[in-house]
Amino acid sequence: MATGILFLGFLALMLIGAPLAVALGLAGSLAILDAQLGILSVPTNVYTGIAKYPLLAIPVFILAGLIFERAGVAGRIVAFASSLVGPRNGGLAVVAILVCMVMGGISGSGPADAAAVATVMIPSMRKAGYPAPFSAGVIAAAAATAILIPPSVAFIIYSVLVPQASVPALFAAGVVPGLLAGLSLIVPTVWLARRHGFGLVDTGPRPPVWESFKGAIWGLLAPVIILGGLRTGLFTPTEAAVVAVFYGLAVGLFIYRTLTWRALYEALAEAAEMAAVVLLILALASVFAWAGSTLGAFDRLAGAAVAATGNETLILILLNLALLALGMVLDAVSIFLILLPLLVPIMQAFGWDPVWFGAMITMNLAIGQFTPPLAVNLMVTTRVAGVTIESTVPWVLWMVAAMLGALALVVAFPGLSLWLPRTLGYL
């Protein structure tokens, strides 16, 4: 009875439009009451759900990304990337993809990455002859690499929910899939630009390489400092987030001198709001997860799934299809919190590596960030471009297909994601 209340109650609350945090917390609480597990376990689990040291990195990395965005780092990286690519058919679109990948190594958030790059790139791409829906689709897809290329907020949450996978190992495991995902987008982008004649107006002067490099070097150094400090053991992932914030402040206030005190206040307020939403969901999801694990509901469901077909390849294919479908309607954090308690027993039953499993799931969710109807990244870029999400679909579908190809490689060859963490000694 309690198990039915847990799952059916959650589904019913979601169907009537209850916020995810409320649905998770209330369904878990009702199941605990029905099973007489002790109602005082609810506040205890709310506290323990977020009283985890790695979670401190989430609000701080969000703040770091917002500071770099307001400091004008994206514009300088755009100038440097443009100097390398040069004025050519499809060149600005390639620049947008490369800049998204670099900025993703600072923010760790797809929507934040999309906002920073779209604000700078879309006006320039419009002048160069790129249709706004195409530009919005390319940037939304490229910004999805932010949750793969470290530092990644998604990997931090996964590490908390799956303690067998450490944050440094996950960060390292995301590098190759992130690069594959980003580079895979260049192929359809260049092909579409040449086929439809996008960017033919892009014949402006090529920025000087050395001058633009000097302007962008401080932004380019941010991912190097974060990952280098983690690799050398100078600081933990949480401490790396703090280092990134103070580095961003130094760059914005004293080097570029573009970060105003008002902009800093707005960044602090926005980071607090974004982090509060994530942590509230995490806190109440812990009630749902504790109720399900204590009742044995997740293990029974996982056992039934494995018993239905012992074919590992089939289960892996069905799992990826389910994640892709869910990624279209739910955000990454929600999917982690809802599905991981169910998926971890399946992972353990087949002996899958938890680090590779985390990279695979996150890559699925990255695709969901720019696949309608939800497509949080597209919501950001279409707002900046002043177009509808529907108008981007003919272009976005090519990006989805390209990144699916990269996902297939990561699924078929786990070594692509595990090579770097093994080389660095994290596994």
Short mmCIF file of C-alpha atoms in Angstrom, two decimals:
data_model
loop_
_atom_site.label_atom_id
_atom_site.label_comp_id
_atom_site.label_asym_id
_atom_site.label_seq_id
_atom_site.Cartn_x
_atom_site.Cartn_y
_atom_site.Cartn_z
CA MET A 1 0.00 0.00 0.00
CA ALA A 2 2.76 2.45 0.98
CA THR A 3 4.64 1.73 -2.27
CA GLY A 4 1.51 2.51 -4.29
CA ILE A 5 1.04 5.76 -2.39
CA LEU A 6 4.68 6.68 -3.09
CA PHE A 7 4.55 6.26 -6.88
CA LEU A 8 0.90 6.93 -7.64
CA GLY A 9 0.85 9.90 -5.29
CA PHE A 10 3.88 11.37 -7.02
CA LEU A 11 2.37 10.89 -10.48
CA ALA A 12 -0.97 12.34 -9.39
CA LEU A 13 0.67 15.43 -7.90
CA MET A 14 2.73 15.97 -11.05
CA LEU A 15 -0.37 15.61 -13.26
CA ILE A 16 -2.25 18.29 -11.33
CA GLY A 17 0.68 20.65 -11.76
CA ALA A 18 2.32 20.52 -8.34
CA PRO A 19 5.95 21.73 -8.30
CA LEU A 20 8.46 18.88 -8.48
CA ALA A 21 9.80 19.53 -4.97
CA VAL A 22 6.27 19.44 -3.50
CA ALA A 23 5.37 16.26 -5.40
CA LEU A 24 8.50 14.43 -4.24
CA GLY A 25 8.31 15.58 -0.63
CA LEU A 26 4.57 15.09 -0.16
CA ALA A 27 4.45 11.65 -1.82
CA GLY A 28 7.38 10.49 0.30
CA SER A 29 5.81 11.86 3.49
CA LEU A 30 2.46 10.16 2.81
CA ALA A 31 4.20 6.84 2.17
CA ILE A 32 6.17 7.20 5.41
CA LEU A 33 2.96 7.90 7.32
CA ASP A 34 1.16 4.93 5.81
CA ALA A 35 4.04 2.55 6.52
CA GLN A 36 4.43 3.99 10.04
CA LEU A 37 8.14 4.63 9.50
CA GLY A 38 8.10 7.66 11.77
CA ILE A 39 7.08 11.11 10.59
CA LEU A 40 10.16 12.64 12.26
CA SER A 41 12.24 10.99 9.55
CA VAL A 42 10.91 13.66 7.15
CA PRO A 43 12.74 16.69 8.64
CA THR A 44 15.77 14.51 9.29
CA ASN A 45 15.96 13.51 5.63
CA VAL A 46 15.31 17.06 4.45
CA TYR A 47 18.37 18.15 6.41
CA THR A 48 20.62 15.24 5.49
CA GLY A 49 19.61 15.56 1.84
CA ILE A 50 21.49 18.85 1.49
CA ALA A 51 23.94 18.64 4.41
CA LYS A 52 26.62 17.30 2.07
CA TYR A 53 29.92 19.07 1.51
CA PRO A 54 30.04 18.60 -2.32
CA LEU A 55 26.71 20.40 -2.69
CA LEU A 56 28.37 23.63 -1.51
CA ALA A 57 29.95 23.77 -4.95
CA ILE A 58 26.60 24.20 -6.72
CA PRO A 59 25.70 27.77 -5.65
CA VAL A 60 29.33 28.84 -5.92
CA PHE A 61 29.83 27.50 -9.45
CA ILE A 62 26.54 29.13 -10.47
CA LEU A 63 27.84 32.42 -9.06
CA ALA A 64 31.17 32.00 -10.86
CA GLY A 65 29.42 31.52 -14.19
CA LEU A 66 27.25 34.62 -13.67
CA ILE A 67 30.28 36.73 -12.71
CA PHE A 68 32.19 35.71 -15.82
CA GLU A 69 29.11 36.40 -17.93
CA ARG A 70 28.73 39.93 -16.56
CA ALA A 71 32.45 40.60 -16.77
CA GLY A 72 32.28 40.39 -20.57
CA VAL A 73 34.46 37.30 -20.89
CA ALA A 74 32.27 35.79 -23.61
CA GLY A 75 32.75 38.76 -25.93
CA ARG A 76 36.54 38.53 -25.72
CA ILE A 77 36.52 34.78 -26.31
CA VAL A 78 34.29 35.37 -29.35
CA ALA A 79 36.86 37.81 -30.77
CA PHE A 80 39.66 35.28 -30.27
CA ALA A 81 37.69 32.40 -31.79
CA SER A 82 36.75 34.62 -34.74
CA SER A 83 40.43 35.42 -35.31
CA LEU A 84 41.15 31.69 -35.54
CA VAL A 85 38.20 30.71 -37.72
CA GLY A 86 38.19 33.82 -39.88
CA PRO A 87 35.36 35.28 -42.01
CA ARG A 88 33.96 32.42 -44.04
CA ASN A 89 30.71 30.71 -44.87
CA GLY A 90 29.49 29.21 -41.58
CA GLY A 91 32.45 30.64 -39.65
CA LEU A 92 30.48 32.59 -37.05
CA ALA A 93 28.32 29.56 -36.30
CA VAL A 94 31.46 27.50 -35.64
CA VAL A 95 32.74 30.33 -33.43
CA ALA A 96 29.50 30.17 -31.42
CA ILE A 97 29.97 26.43 -30.83
CA LEU A 98 33.60 26.84 -29.74
CA VAL A 99 32.76 29.72 -27.40
CA CYS A 100 29.94 27.70 -25.81
CA MET A 101 32.39 24.87 -25.11
CA VAL A 102 34.89 27.23 -23.46
CA MET A 103 32.22 29.03 -21.44
CA GLY A 104 30.82 25.67 -20.39
CA GLY A 105 34.17 25.02 -18.75
CA ILE A 106 33.45 27.99 -16.47
CA SER A 107 29.71 27.98 -15.72
CA GLY A 108 28.80 24.27 -15.58
CA SER A 109 25.23 25.21 -16.49
CA GLY A 110 23.60 24.93 -19.93
CA PRO A 111 21.08 27.79 -19.59
CA ALA A 112 23.75 30.14 -18.15
CA ASP A 113 26.10 29.25 -21.02
CA ALA A 114 23.31 29.76 -23.57
CA ALA A 115 22.41 33.18 -22.15
CA ALA A 116 26.00 34.46 -22.12
CA VAL A 117 26.83 33.33 -25.67
CA ALA A 118 23.46 34.15 -27.26
CA THR A 119 23.60 37.73 -25.99
CA VAL A 120 26.96 38.27 -27.68
CA MET A 121 26.65 36.09 -30.80
CA ILE A 122 23.07 36.37 -32.08
CA PRO A 123 23.24 40.09 -33.07
CA SER A 124 26.52 39.45 -34.93
CA MET A 125 25.16 36.33 -36.62
CA ARG A 126 22.02 38.21 -37.70
CA LYS A 127 24.16 40.90 -39.36
CA ALA A 128 26.18 38.19 -41.13
CA GLY A 129 23.05 36.69 -42.68
CA TYR A 130 22.22 33.83 -40.33
CA PRO A 131 18.47 33.35 -39.67
CA ALA A 132 17.66 33.93 -36.01
CA PRO A 133 16.03 30.47 -35.54
CA PHE A 134 19.17 28.78 -36.89
CA SER A 135 21.44 30.84 -34.62
CA ALA A 136 19.26 30.14 -31.57
CA GLY A 137 19.28 26.40 -32.32
CA VAL A 138 23.05 26.17 -32.80
CA ILE A 139 23.84 28.05 -29.58
CA ALA A 140 21.25 26.11 -27.55
CA ALA A 141 22.74 22.81 -28.74
CA ALA A 142 26.34 23.88 -28.14
CA ALA A 143 25.49 25.23 -24.67
CA ALA A 144 24.30 21.74 -23.70
CA THR A 145 27.96 20.68 -23.57
CA ALA A 146 28.24 22.75 -20.38
CA ILE A 147 26.87 19.89 -18.27
CA LEU A 148 29.48 17.53 -19.74
CA ILE A 149 32.62 19.67 -19.86
CA PRO A 150 33.83 20.20 -16.28
CA PRO A 151 32.98 21.82 -13.96
CA SER A 152 29.45 20.42 -14.23
CA VAL A 153 26.64 21.01 -11.73
CA ALA A 154 24.95 17.84 -13.03
CA PHE A 155 28.02 15.72 -12.19
CA ILE A 156 28.15 17.16 -8.67
CA ILE A 157 24.52 16.15 -8.06
CA TYR A 158 25.13 12.70 -9.56
CA SER A 159 28.13 12.20 -7.26
CA VAL A 160 26.00 13.02 -4.22
CA LEU A 161 23.31 10.54 -5.28
CA VAL A 162 25.82 7.87 -6.41
CA PRO A 163 28.71 8.03 -3.91
CA GLN A 164 30.67 5.32 -5.79
CA ALA A 165 31.49 7.99 -8.42
CA SER A 166 33.73 10.79 -7.16
CA VAL A 167 33.44 14.34 -8.48
CA PRO A 168 37.01 14.46 -9.90
CA ALA A 169 36.46 11.14 -11.72
CA LEU A 170 33.16 12.38 -13.17
CA PHE A 171 34.71 15.69 -14.22
CA ALA A 172 37.46 13.81 -16.04
CA ALA A 173 34.95 11.38 -17.58
CA GLY A 174 32.98 14.26 -19.07
CA VAL A 175 35.86 15.79 -21.02
CA VAL A 176 35.98 13.44 -24.03
CA PRO A 177 32.16 13.06 -24.34
CA GLY A 178 31.85 16.84 -24.04
CA LEU A 179 34.40 17.45 -26.77
CA LEU A 180 32.79 14.79 -28.97
CA ALA A 181 29.37 16.37 -28.45
CA GLY A 182 30.61 19.85 -29.31
CA LEU A 183 32.66 18.82 -32.33
CA SER A 184 29.81 16.67 -33.66
CA LEU A 185 27.69 19.83 -33.92
CA ILE A 186 30.18 21.50 -36.25
CA VAL A 187 29.44 19.02 -39.07
CA PRO A 188 25.70 19.77 -39.56
CA THR A 189 26.26 23.45 -38.76
CA VAL A 190 28.81 23.96 -41.53
CA TRP A 191 26.83 21.78 -43.95
CA LEU A 192 23.59 23.67 -43.35
CA ALA A 193 25.34 27.05 -43.59
CA ARG A 194 26.89 26.15 -46.93
CA ARG A 195 23.75 24.51 -48.27
CA HIS A 196 21.55 27.51 -47.49
CA GLY A 197 24.15 30.24 -47.94
CA PHE A 198 24.17 31.37 -44.31
CA GLY A 199 26.98 33.69 -43.30
CA LEU A 200 27.89 34.86 -46.79
CA VAL A 201 27.73 38.44 -45.51
CA ASP A 202 30.37 37.54 -42.92
CA THR A 203 33.23 39.22 -44.78
CA GLY A 204 34.35 41.66 -42.10
CA PRO A 205 37.98 42.13 -41.13
CA ARG A 206 39.60 39.22 -39.32
CA PRO A 207 40.50 40.22 -35.73
CA PRO A 208 44.26 40.16 -35.05
CA VAL A 209 45.07 36.78 -33.50
CA TRP A 210 47.62 38.01 -30.97
CA GLU A 211 45.62 41.03 -29.83
CA SER A 212 42.41 39.04 -29.44
CA PHE A 213 44.30 36.27 -27.63
CA LYS A 214 45.65 38.77 -25.11
CA GLY A 215 42.10 39.99 -24.51
CA ALA A 216 40.71 36.48 -24.08
CA ILE A 217 43.56 34.88 -22.12
CA TRP A 218 42.08 35.64 -18.71
CA GLY A 219 38.82 33.90 -19.61
CA LEU A 220 40.63 30.98 -21.26
CA LEU A 221 42.71 30.48 -18.12
CA ALA A 222 39.65 29.91 -15.91
CA PRO A 223 39.01 26.25 -16.93
CA VAL A 224 42.78 25.61 -16.79
CA ILE A 225 42.98 26.91 -13.21
CA ILE A 226 39.91 24.96 -12.10
CA LEU A 227 40.93 21.63 -13.66
CA GLY A 228 44.64 22.10 -12.97
CA GLY A 229 43.98 22.76 -9.30
CA LEU A 230 41.78 19.66 -9.07
CA ARG A 231 44.37 17.49 -10.80
CA THR A 232 47.28 18.66 -8.68
CA GLY A 233 45.27 18.37 -5.48
CA LEU A 234 45.58 22.05 -4.62
CA PHE A 235 41.87 22.19 -3.89
CA THR A 236 38.71 20.11 -3.83
CA PRO A 237 35.83 20.65 -6.29
CA THR A 238 34.06 22.83 -3.73
CA GLU A 239 37.20 24.88 -3.14
CA ALA A 240 37.67 25.09 -6.92
CA ALA A 241 34.29 26.82 -7.16
CA VAL A 242 35.39 29.43 -4.62
CA VAL A 243 38.67 29.95 -6.48
CA ALA A 244 36.69 30.44 -9.71
CA VAL A 245 34.51 33.11 -8.06
CA PHE A 246 37.45 35.13 -6.75
CA TYR A 247 39.32 34.73 -10.02
CA GLY A 248 36.25 36.01 -11.88
CA LEU A 249 35.99 38.95 -9.49
CA ALA A 250 39.65 39.83 -10.04
CA VAL A 251 39.23 39.65 -13.82
CA GLY A 252 35.98 41.64 -13.89
CA LEU A 253 36.88 44.31 -11.34
CA PHE A 254 40.60 44.87 -11.81
CA ILE A 255 41.69 43.53 -15.21
CA TYR A 256 38.77 44.12 -17.60
CA ARG A 257 37.14 46.66 -15.26
CA THR A 258 33.76 45.86 -16.77
CA LEU A 259 32.07 44.38 -13.68
CA THR A 260 30.12 47.02 -11.77
CA TRP A 261 29.06 46.68 -8.16
CA ARG A 262 25.42 46.69 -9.26
CA ALA A 263 26.09 43.86 -11.70
CA LEU A 264 27.83 41.95 -8.92
CA TYR A 265 24.83 42.41 -6.62
CA GLU A 266 22.50 41.16 -9.37
CA ALA A 267 24.75 38.14 -9.93
CA LEU A 268 24.69 37.32 -6.22
CA ALA A 269 20.89 37.60 -6.08
CA GLU A 270 20.37 35.50 -9.23
CA ALA A 271 22.83 32.83 -8.06
CA ALA A 272 21.08 32.62 -4.68
CA GLU A 273 17.68 32.19 -6.36
CA MET A 274 18.91 29.52 -8.81
CA ALA A 275 20.76 27.59 -6.12
CA ALA A 276 17.81 27.75 -3.73
CA VAL A 277 15.54 26.09 -6.30
CA VAL A 278 18.01 23.26 -6.91
CA LEU A 279 18.72 22.66 -3.23
CA LEU A 280 15.03 22.73 -2.26
CA ILE A 281 14.32 20.02 -4.82
CA LEU A 282 17.29 18.00 -3.54
CA ALA A 283 16.14 18.34 0.07
CA LEU A 284 12.59 17.12 -0.57
CA ALA A 285 13.71 14.47 -3.06
CA SER A 286 15.72 12.88 -0.26
CA VAL A 287 12.43 12.18 1.57
CA PHE A 288 11.10 10.41 -1.54
CA ALA A 289 14.35 8.46 -2.01
CA TRP A 290 14.52 7.39 1.66
CA ALA A 291 10.91 6.22 1.65
CA GLY A 292 11.42 4.23 -1.56
CA SER A 293 14.66 2.59 -0.42
CA THR A 294 13.33 1.79 3.07
CA LEU A 295 10.21 0.20 1.60
CA GLY A 296 12.34 -1.71 -0.92
CA ALA A 297 10.30 -0.28 -3.79
CA PHE A 298 13.25 0.68 -5.98
CA ASP A 299 14.95 -2.69 -5.64
CA ARG A 300 11.74 -4.53 -6.56
CA LEU A 301 11.16 -2.37 -9.63
CA ALA A 302 14.77 -2.76 -10.74
CA GLY A 303 14.57 -6.52 -10.21
CA ALA A 304 11.40 -6.70 -12.29
CA ALA A 305 13.06 -4.71 -15.09
CA VAL A 306 16.10 -7.00 -15.12
CA ALA A 307 13.92 -10.13 -14.93
CA ALA A 308 11.77 -8.96 -17.84
CA THR A 309 14.77 -9.29 -20.14
CA GLY A 310 18.23 -10.38 -19.17
CA ASN A 311 19.62 -8.90 -22.39
CA GLU A 312 22.06 -6.21 -21.30
CA THR A 313 22.20 -4.53 -24.71
CA LEU A 314 18.41 -4.32 -24.95
CA ILE A 315 18.11 -2.83 -21.46
CA LEU A 316 20.82 -0.29 -22.32
CA ILE A 317 19.02 0.75 -25.52
CA LEU A 318 15.64 1.01 -23.76
CA LEU A 319 17.24 2.98 -20.94
CA ASN A 320 18.76 5.51 -23.34
CA LEU A 321 15.47 5.87 -25.23
CA ALA A 322 13.63 6.49 -21.96
CA LEU A 323 16.19 9.09 -20.86
CA LEU A 324 15.98 10.88 -24.21
CA ALA A 325 12.19 10.97 -24.01
CA LEU A 326 12.20 12.24 -20.42
CA GLY A 327 14.86 14.80 -21.28
CA MET A 328 12.38 16.43 -23.65
CA VAL A 329 9.94 17.24 -20.84
CA LEU A 330 11.99 17.38 -17.62
CA ASP A 331 15.21 19.11 -16.64
CA ALA A 332 18.38 17.20 -15.78
CA VAL A 333 18.20 17.70 -12.00
CA SER A 334 14.63 16.41 -11.87
CA ILE A 335 15.48 13.29 -13.87
CA PHE A 336 18.46 12.53 -11.65
CA LEU A 337 16.37 12.82 -8.50
CA ILE A 338 13.43 10.80 -9.81
CA LEU A 339 15.23 8.02 -11.70
CA LEU A 340 18.60 7.42 -10.04
CA PRO A 341 17.17 5.54 -7.05
CA LEU A 342 15.66 3.15 -9.63
CA LEU A 343 18.57 3.09 -12.09
CA VAL A 344 21.39 2.47 -9.60
CA PRO A 345 20.17 -1.08 -8.74
CA ILE A 346 19.99 -1.83 -12.49
CA MET A 347 23.51 -0.47 -12.93
CA GLN A 348 24.74 -2.68 -10.10
CA ALA A 349 22.91 -5.74 -11.45
CA PHE A 350 24.81 -5.53 -14.75
CA GLY A 351 28.08 -4.41 -13.21
CA TRP A 352 28.26 -1.16 -15.17
CA ASP A 353 30.91 1.34 -14.14
CA PRO A 354 29.18 4.14 -12.17
CA VAL A 355 31.43 6.83 -13.67
CA TRP A 356 30.70 5.79 -17.26
CA PHE A 357 27.02 5.39 -16.34
CA GLY A 358 26.96 8.96 -15.02
CA ALA A 359 28.61 10.31 -18.18
CA MET A 360 26.14 8.41 -20.37
CA ILE A 361 23.08 9.61 -18.45
CA THR A 362 24.34 13.20 -18.43
CA MET A 363 24.96 13.10 -22.18
CA ASN A 364 21.34 12.00 -22.69
CA LEU A 365 20.15 14.87 -20.56
CA ALA A 366 22.39 17.30 -22.45
CA ILE A 367 20.53 16.39 -25.64
CA GLY A 368 17.24 16.98 -23.82
CA GLN A 369 18.32 20.55 -23.00
CA PHE A 370 17.82 21.60 -26.62
CA THR A 371 15.14 19.12 -27.75
CA PRO A 372 11.58 20.56 -27.73
CA PRO A 373 9.10 20.82 -26.11
CA LEU A 374 10.84 21.78 -22.82
CA ALA A 375 14.37 22.53 -24.12
CA VAL A 376 15.55 24.90 -21.39
CA ASN A 377 18.49 26.09 -23.49
CA LEU A 378 16.20 26.86 -26.42
CA MET A 379 13.92 28.85 -24.14
CA VAL A 380 16.87 31.09 -23.34
CA THR A 381 18.25 31.51 -26.86
CA THR A 382 14.87 32.02 -28.54
CA ARG A 383 14.06 34.72 -26.02
CA VAL A 384 17.30 36.51 -26.89
CA ALA A 385 16.71 36.01 -30.63
CA GLY A 386 13.06 37.04 -30.47
CA VAL A 387 11.75 33.90 -32.22
CA THR A 388 9.56 30.96 -31.25
CA ILE A 389 10.83 27.52 -30.28
CA GLU A 390 8.76 26.02 -33.11
CA SER A 391 10.74 27.98 -35.70
CA THR A 392 14.01 26.39 -34.56
CA VAL A 393 12.83 22.77 -34.94
CA PRO A 394 13.97 22.25 -38.59
CA TRP A 395 17.50 23.23 -37.57
CA VAL A 396 17.61 21.70 -34.10
CA LEU A 397 16.73 18.23 -35.37
CA TRP A 398 20.04 18.14 -37.27
CA MET A 399 21.88 19.04 -34.05
CA VAL A 400 20.02 16.34 -32.13
CA ALA A 401 20.98 13.74 -34.75
CA ALA A 402 24.64 14.80 -34.60
CA MET A 403 24.86 14.58 -30.83
CA LEU A 404 23.03 11.25 -30.85
CA GLY A 405 25.90 9.96 -32.97
CA ALA A 406 28.37 11.10 -30.33
CA LEU A 407 26.20 9.50 -27.62
CA ALA A 408 26.17 6.20 -29.50
CA LEU A 409 29.99 6.18 -29.48
CA VAL A 410 30.11 6.80 -25.72
CA VAL A 411 27.55 4.04 -25.08
CA ALA A 412 29.26 1.53 -27.36
CA PHE A 413 32.80 2.34 -26.22
CA PRO A 414 32.88 3.09 -22.44
CA GLY A 415 36.63 3.64 -22.71
CA LEU A 416 35.98 6.99 -24.38
CA SER A 417 34.72 8.38 -21.07
CA LEU A 418 36.82 6.20 -18.74
CA TRP A 419 40.21 6.70 -20.42
CA LEU A 420 40.97 10.11 -18.90
CA PRO A 421 39.90 9.35 -15.29
CA ARG A 422 41.97 6.15 -15.45
CA THR A 423 44.96 8.02 -16.86
CA LEU A 424 44.70 10.64 -14.11
CA GLY A 425 44.44 7.95 -11.44
CA TYR A 426 40.84 8.59 -10.36
CA LEU A 427 39.76 5.00 -11.10
#
